[in-house]
CSV table of C-alpha atoms in Angstrom, one decimal:
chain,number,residue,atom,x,y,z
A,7,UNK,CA,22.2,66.6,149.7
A,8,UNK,CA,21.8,70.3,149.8
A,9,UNK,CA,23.8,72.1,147.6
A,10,UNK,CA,25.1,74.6,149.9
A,11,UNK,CA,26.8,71.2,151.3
A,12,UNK,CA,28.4,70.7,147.3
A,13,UNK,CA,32.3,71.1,146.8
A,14,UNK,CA,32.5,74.9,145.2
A,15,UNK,CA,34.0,73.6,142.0
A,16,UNK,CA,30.5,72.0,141.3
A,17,UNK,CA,28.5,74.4,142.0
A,18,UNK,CA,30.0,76.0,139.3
A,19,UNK,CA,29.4,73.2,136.4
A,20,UNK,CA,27.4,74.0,133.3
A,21,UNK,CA,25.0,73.2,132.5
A,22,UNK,CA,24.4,73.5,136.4
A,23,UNK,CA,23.6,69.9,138.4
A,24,UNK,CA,20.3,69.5,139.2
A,25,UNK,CA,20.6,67.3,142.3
A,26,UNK,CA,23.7,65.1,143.8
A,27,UNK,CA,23.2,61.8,145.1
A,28,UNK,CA,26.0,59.7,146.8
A,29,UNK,CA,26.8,57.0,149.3
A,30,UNK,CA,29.3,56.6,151.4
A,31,UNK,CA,30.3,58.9,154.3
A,32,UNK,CA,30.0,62.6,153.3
A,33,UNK,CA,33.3,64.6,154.8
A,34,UNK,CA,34.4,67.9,152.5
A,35,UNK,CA,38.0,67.5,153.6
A,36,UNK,CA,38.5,64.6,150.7
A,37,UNK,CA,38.2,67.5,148.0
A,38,UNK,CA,40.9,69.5,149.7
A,39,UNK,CA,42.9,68.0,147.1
A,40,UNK,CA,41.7,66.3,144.3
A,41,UNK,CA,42.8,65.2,140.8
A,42,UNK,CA,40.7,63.4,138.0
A,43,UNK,CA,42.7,60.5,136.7
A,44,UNK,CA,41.1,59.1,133.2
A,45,UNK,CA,42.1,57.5,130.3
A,46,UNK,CA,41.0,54.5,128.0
A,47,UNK,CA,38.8,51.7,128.5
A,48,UNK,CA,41.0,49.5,126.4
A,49,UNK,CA,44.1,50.4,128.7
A,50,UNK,CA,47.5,49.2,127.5
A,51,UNK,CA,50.3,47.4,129.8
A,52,UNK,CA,52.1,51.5,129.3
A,53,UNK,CA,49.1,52.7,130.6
A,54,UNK,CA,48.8,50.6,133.6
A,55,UNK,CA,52.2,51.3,134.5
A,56,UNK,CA,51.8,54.9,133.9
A,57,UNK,CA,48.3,54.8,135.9
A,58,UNK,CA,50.3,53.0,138.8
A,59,UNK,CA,53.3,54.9,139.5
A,60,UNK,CA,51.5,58.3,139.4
A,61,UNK,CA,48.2,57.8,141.0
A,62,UNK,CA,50.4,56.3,143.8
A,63,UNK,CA,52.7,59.4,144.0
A,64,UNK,CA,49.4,61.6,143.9
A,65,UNK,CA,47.5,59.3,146.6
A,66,UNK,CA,51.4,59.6,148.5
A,67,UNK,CA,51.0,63.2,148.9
A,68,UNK,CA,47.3,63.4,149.9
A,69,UNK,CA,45.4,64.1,147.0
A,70,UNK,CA,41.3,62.0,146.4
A,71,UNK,CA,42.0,60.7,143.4
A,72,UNK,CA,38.1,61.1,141.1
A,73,UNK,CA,37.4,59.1,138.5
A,74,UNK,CA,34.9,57.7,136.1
A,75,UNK,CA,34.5,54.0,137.3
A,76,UNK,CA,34.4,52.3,134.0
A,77,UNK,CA,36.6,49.7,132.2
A,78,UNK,CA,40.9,50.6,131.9
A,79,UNK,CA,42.2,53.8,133.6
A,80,UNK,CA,39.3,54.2,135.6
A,81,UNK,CA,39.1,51.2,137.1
A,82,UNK,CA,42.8,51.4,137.6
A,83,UNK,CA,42.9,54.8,139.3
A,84,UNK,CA,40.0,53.5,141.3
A,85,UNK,CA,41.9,50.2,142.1
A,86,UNK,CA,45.9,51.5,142.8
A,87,UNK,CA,44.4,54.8,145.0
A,88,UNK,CA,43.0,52.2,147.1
A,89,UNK,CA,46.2,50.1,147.5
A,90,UNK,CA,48.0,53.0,148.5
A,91,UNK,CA,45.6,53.5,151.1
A,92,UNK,CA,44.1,56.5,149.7
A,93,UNK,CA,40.5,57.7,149.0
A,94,UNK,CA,38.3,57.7,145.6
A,95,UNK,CA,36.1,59.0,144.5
A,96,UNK,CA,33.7,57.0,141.9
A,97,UNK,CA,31.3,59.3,139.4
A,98,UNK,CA,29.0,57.2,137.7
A,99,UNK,CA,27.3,57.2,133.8
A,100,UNK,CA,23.9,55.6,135.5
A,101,UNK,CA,22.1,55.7,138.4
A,102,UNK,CA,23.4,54.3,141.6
A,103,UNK,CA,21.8,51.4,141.6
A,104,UNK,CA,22.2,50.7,137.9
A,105,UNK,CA,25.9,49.7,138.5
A,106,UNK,CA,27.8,49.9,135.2
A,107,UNK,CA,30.2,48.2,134.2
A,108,UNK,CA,28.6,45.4,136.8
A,109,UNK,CA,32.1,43.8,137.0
A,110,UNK,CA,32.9,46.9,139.2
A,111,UNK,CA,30.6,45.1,141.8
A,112,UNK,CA,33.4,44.3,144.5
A,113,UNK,CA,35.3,47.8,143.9
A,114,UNK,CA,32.0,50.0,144.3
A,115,UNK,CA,31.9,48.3,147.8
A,116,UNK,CA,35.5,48.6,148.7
A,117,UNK,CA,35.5,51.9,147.8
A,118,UNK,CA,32.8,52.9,150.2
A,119,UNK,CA,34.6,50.5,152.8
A,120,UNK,CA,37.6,52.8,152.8
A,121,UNK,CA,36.3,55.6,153.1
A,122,UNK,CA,35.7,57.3,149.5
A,123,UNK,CA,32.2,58.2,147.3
A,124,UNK,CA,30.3,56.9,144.8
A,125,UNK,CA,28.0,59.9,143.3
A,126,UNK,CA,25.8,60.4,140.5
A,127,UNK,CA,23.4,63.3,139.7
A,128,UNK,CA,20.9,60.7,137.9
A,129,UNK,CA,18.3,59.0,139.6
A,130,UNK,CA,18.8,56.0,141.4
A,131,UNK,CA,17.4,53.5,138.3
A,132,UNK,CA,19.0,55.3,135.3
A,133,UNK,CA,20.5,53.3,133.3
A,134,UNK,CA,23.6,54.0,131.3
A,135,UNK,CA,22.9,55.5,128.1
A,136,UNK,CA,26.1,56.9,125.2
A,137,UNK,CA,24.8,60.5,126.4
A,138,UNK,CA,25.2,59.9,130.2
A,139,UNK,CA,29.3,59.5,129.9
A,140,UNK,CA,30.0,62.8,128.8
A,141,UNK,CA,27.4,64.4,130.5
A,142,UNK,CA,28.8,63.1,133.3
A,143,UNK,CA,32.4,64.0,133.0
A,144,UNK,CA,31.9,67.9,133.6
A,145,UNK,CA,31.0,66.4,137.5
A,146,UNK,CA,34.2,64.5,137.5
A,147,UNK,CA,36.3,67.8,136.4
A,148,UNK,CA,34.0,69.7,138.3
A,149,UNK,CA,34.7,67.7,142.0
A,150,UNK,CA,39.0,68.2,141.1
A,151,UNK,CA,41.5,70.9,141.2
A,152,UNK,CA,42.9,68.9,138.4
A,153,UNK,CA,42.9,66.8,135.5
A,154,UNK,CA,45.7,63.9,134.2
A,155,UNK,CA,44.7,61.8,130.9
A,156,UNK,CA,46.9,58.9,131.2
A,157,UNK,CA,45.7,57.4,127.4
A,158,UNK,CA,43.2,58.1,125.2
A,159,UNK,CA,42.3,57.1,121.4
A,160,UNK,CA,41.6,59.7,118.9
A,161,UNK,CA,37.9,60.0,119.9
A,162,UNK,CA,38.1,58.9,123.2
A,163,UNK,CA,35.5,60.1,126.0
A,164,UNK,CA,38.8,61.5,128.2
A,165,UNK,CA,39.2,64.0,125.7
A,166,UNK,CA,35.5,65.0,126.5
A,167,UNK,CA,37.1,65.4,130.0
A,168,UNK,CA,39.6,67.3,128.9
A,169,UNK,CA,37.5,70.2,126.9
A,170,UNK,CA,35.2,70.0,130.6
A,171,UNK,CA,38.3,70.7,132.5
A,172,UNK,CA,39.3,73.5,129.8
A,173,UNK,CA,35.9,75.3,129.6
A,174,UNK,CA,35.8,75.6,133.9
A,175,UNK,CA,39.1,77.2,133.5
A,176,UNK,CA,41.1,73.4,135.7
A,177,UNK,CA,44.8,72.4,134.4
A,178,UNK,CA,45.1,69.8,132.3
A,179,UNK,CA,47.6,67.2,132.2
A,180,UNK,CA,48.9,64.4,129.5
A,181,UNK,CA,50.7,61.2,129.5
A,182,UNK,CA,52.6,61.2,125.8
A,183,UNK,CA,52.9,58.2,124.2
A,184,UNK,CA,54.5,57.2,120.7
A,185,UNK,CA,53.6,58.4,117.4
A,186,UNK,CA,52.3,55.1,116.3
A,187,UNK,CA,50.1,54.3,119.3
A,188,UNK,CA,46.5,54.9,118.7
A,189,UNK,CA,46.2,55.2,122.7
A,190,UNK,CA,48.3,58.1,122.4
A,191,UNK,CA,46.3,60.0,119.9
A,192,UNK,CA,44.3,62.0,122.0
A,193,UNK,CA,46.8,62.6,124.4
A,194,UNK,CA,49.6,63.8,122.0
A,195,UNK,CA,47.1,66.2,120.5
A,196,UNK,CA,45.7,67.3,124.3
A,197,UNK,CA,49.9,68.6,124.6
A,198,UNK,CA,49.8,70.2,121.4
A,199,UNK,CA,46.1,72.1,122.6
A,200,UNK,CA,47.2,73.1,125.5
A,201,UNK,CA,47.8,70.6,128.0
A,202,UNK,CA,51.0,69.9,130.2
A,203,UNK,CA,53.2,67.3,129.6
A,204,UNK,CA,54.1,64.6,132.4
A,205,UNK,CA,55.7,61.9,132.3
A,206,UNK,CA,57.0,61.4,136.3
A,207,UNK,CA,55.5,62.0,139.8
A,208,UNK,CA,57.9,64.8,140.1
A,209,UNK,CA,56.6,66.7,137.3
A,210,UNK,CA,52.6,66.3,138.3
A,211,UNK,CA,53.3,67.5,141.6
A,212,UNK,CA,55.1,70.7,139.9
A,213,UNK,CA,52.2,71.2,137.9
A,214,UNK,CA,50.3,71.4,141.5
A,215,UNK,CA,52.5,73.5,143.3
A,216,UNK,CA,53.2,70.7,145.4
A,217,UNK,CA,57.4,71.2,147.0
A,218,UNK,CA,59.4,68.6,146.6
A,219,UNK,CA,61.2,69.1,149.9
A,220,UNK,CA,61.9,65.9,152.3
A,221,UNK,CA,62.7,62.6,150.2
A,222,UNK,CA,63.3,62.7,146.4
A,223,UNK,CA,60.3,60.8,144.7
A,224,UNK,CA,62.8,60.0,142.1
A,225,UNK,CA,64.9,56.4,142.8
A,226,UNK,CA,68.8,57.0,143.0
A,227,UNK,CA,70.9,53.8,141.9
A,228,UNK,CA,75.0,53.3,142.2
A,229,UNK,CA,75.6,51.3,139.3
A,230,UNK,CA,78.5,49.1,137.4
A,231,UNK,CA,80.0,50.2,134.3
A,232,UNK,CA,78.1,47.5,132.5
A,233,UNK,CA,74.8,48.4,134.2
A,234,UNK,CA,75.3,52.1,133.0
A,235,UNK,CA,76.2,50.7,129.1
A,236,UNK,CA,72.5,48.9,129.4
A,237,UNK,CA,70.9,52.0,131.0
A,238,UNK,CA,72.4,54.5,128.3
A,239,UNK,CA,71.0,52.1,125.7
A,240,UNK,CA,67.6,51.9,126.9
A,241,UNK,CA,67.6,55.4,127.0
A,242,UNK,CA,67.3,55.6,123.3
A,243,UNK,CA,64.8,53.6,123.1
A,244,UNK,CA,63.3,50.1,124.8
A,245,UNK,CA,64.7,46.9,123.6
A,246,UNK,CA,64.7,43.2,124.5
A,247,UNK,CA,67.3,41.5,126.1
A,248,UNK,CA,68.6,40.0,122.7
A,249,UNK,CA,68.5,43.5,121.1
A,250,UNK,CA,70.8,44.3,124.1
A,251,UNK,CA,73.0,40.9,123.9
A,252,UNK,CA,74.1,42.3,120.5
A,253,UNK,CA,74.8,45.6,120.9
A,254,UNK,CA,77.1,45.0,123.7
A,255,UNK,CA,78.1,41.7,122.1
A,256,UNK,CA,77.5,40.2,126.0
A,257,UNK,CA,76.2,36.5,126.6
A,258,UNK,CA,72.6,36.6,126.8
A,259,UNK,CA,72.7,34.7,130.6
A,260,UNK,CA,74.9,37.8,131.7
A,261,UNK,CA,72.4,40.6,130.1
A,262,UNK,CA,69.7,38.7,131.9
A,263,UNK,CA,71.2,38.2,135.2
A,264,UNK,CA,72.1,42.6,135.1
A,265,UNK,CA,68.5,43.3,133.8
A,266,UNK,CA,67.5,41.5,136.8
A,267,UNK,CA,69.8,43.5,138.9
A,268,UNK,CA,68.4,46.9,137.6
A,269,UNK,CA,64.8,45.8,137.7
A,270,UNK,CA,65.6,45.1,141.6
A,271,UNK,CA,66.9,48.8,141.8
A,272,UNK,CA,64.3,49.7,140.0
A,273,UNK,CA,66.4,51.3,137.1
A,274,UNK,CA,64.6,49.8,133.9
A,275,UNK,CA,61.2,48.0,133.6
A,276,UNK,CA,60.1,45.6,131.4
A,277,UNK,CA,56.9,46.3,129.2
A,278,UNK,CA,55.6,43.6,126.8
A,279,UNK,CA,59.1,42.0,126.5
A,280,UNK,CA,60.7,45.2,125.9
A,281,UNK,CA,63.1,47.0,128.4
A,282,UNK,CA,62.9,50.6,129.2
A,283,UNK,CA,65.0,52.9,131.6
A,284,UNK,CA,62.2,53.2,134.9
A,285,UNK,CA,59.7,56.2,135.1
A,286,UNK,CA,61.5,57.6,138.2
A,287,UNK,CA,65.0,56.9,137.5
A,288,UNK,CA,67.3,59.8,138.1
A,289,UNK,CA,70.9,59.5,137.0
């Protein structure tokens, strides 16, 4: 491809791209908008929710969502951008023909299916090596207006993508986590370097200028007084439904039948066993 064809933002990588190679069906328009989503390969149950609800909030309001096609986030991004009906964009550590990781078979071909990329400046039969991952996350940060690490160790390759994003001057965003998750490392240290905090749709499409006018992206719920007494709870801090059966000395059965109720609404979510007040709630 000629590279007066490229996307500005990556003509501007350094070190500069030597060639761009893709497949798929070339149209400029999908990096109008754009956002890197990445995080860990060994993606927790947090992570996957995280990755769900705001991918599909970017993919909701237009935005190619570009990512690195390898194990966790990636794959994820990759996956729920396409069940929102939304394009991807795939930017791989090998060649194109040297699919890694190989599992990705059936994604690399839906991808191209609906309409999104799969690029590499490497030459068809390179092979993944450790140097060809970073190397090629300053193409991922390059092809985005944006960049969201949804998890990531204390050496993890996202925060590789971060520094990328940071050096070509590109906002970086952060999922927190909890002190004592080693997922949330690099992220927690990424907010205290300089990247934004988010933690909801509504506060990533902030970050992008995006308005918020039409339908609130938050959910609204008209709860019971009980309801409310488990919702104030889980606000603290996330609890199973025992933990909750004993601090509002209520029958188990009758916790279990109102967590269902607020799951329904979706007012609280459950995450390995644990209860926690929904990502999107608004009071």
């Amino acid at each position: 491809m000629p590279k007066s064809q490229w996307p500005p933002g990556i003509r501007r990588v350094k070190p500069a791209i030597k060639q761009l190679n893709y497949r798929g069906e070339w149209d400029k328009k999908i990096f109008a908008k754009a956002v890197a989503v990445v995080g860990s390969r060994m993606m927790t149950k947090y992570g996957e929710i995280m990755t769900e609800k705001l991918v599909g909030g970017l993919v909701g309001a237009g935005y190619t969502i570009v990512s690195g096609f390898m194990y966790g986030v990636d794959t994820m991004a990759h996956r729920v951008c396409l069940e929102n009906k939304g394009r991807t964009v795939a930017v791989l550590g090998s060649g194109l023909d040297c699919l890694t990781p190989a599992e990705n078979d059936n994604l690399y071909t839906q991808i191209l299916e609906d309409g999104g990329l799969v690029m590499s400046e490497f030459e068809a039969n390179q092979e993944a090596r450790l140097w060809t991952f970073p190397y090629r996350n300053r193409i991922v940060t390059g092809l985005s207006q944006a960049v969201m690490v949804v998890e990531a160790g204390e050496k993890s390759g996202s925060l590789v993508t971060a520094k990328w994003a940071f050096k070509q001057g590109k906002k970086v965003m952060a999922v927190p986590g909890a002190a004592t998750s080693g997922l949330a490392m690099g992220t927690n240290w990424l907010i205290r370097n300089g990247a934004v905090l988010v933690s909801s749709v509504n506060e990533v499409m902030e970050e992008l200028g995006e308005s918020l006018q039409g339908p609130t992206l938050q959910v609204e719920a008209n709860l019971t007084g009980e309801e409310k007494k488990i919702v104030n709870l889980l606000k603290l801090e996330a609890m199973d439904a025992d933990e909750i059966s004993r601090k509002l000395k209520k029958n188990i059965s009758e916790v279990l039948v109102m967590l269902s109720n607020l799951g329904l609404k979706g007012v609280v979510e459950e995450i390995g066993g644990k209860f926690m007040v929904g990502l999107d709630y608004a009071d």
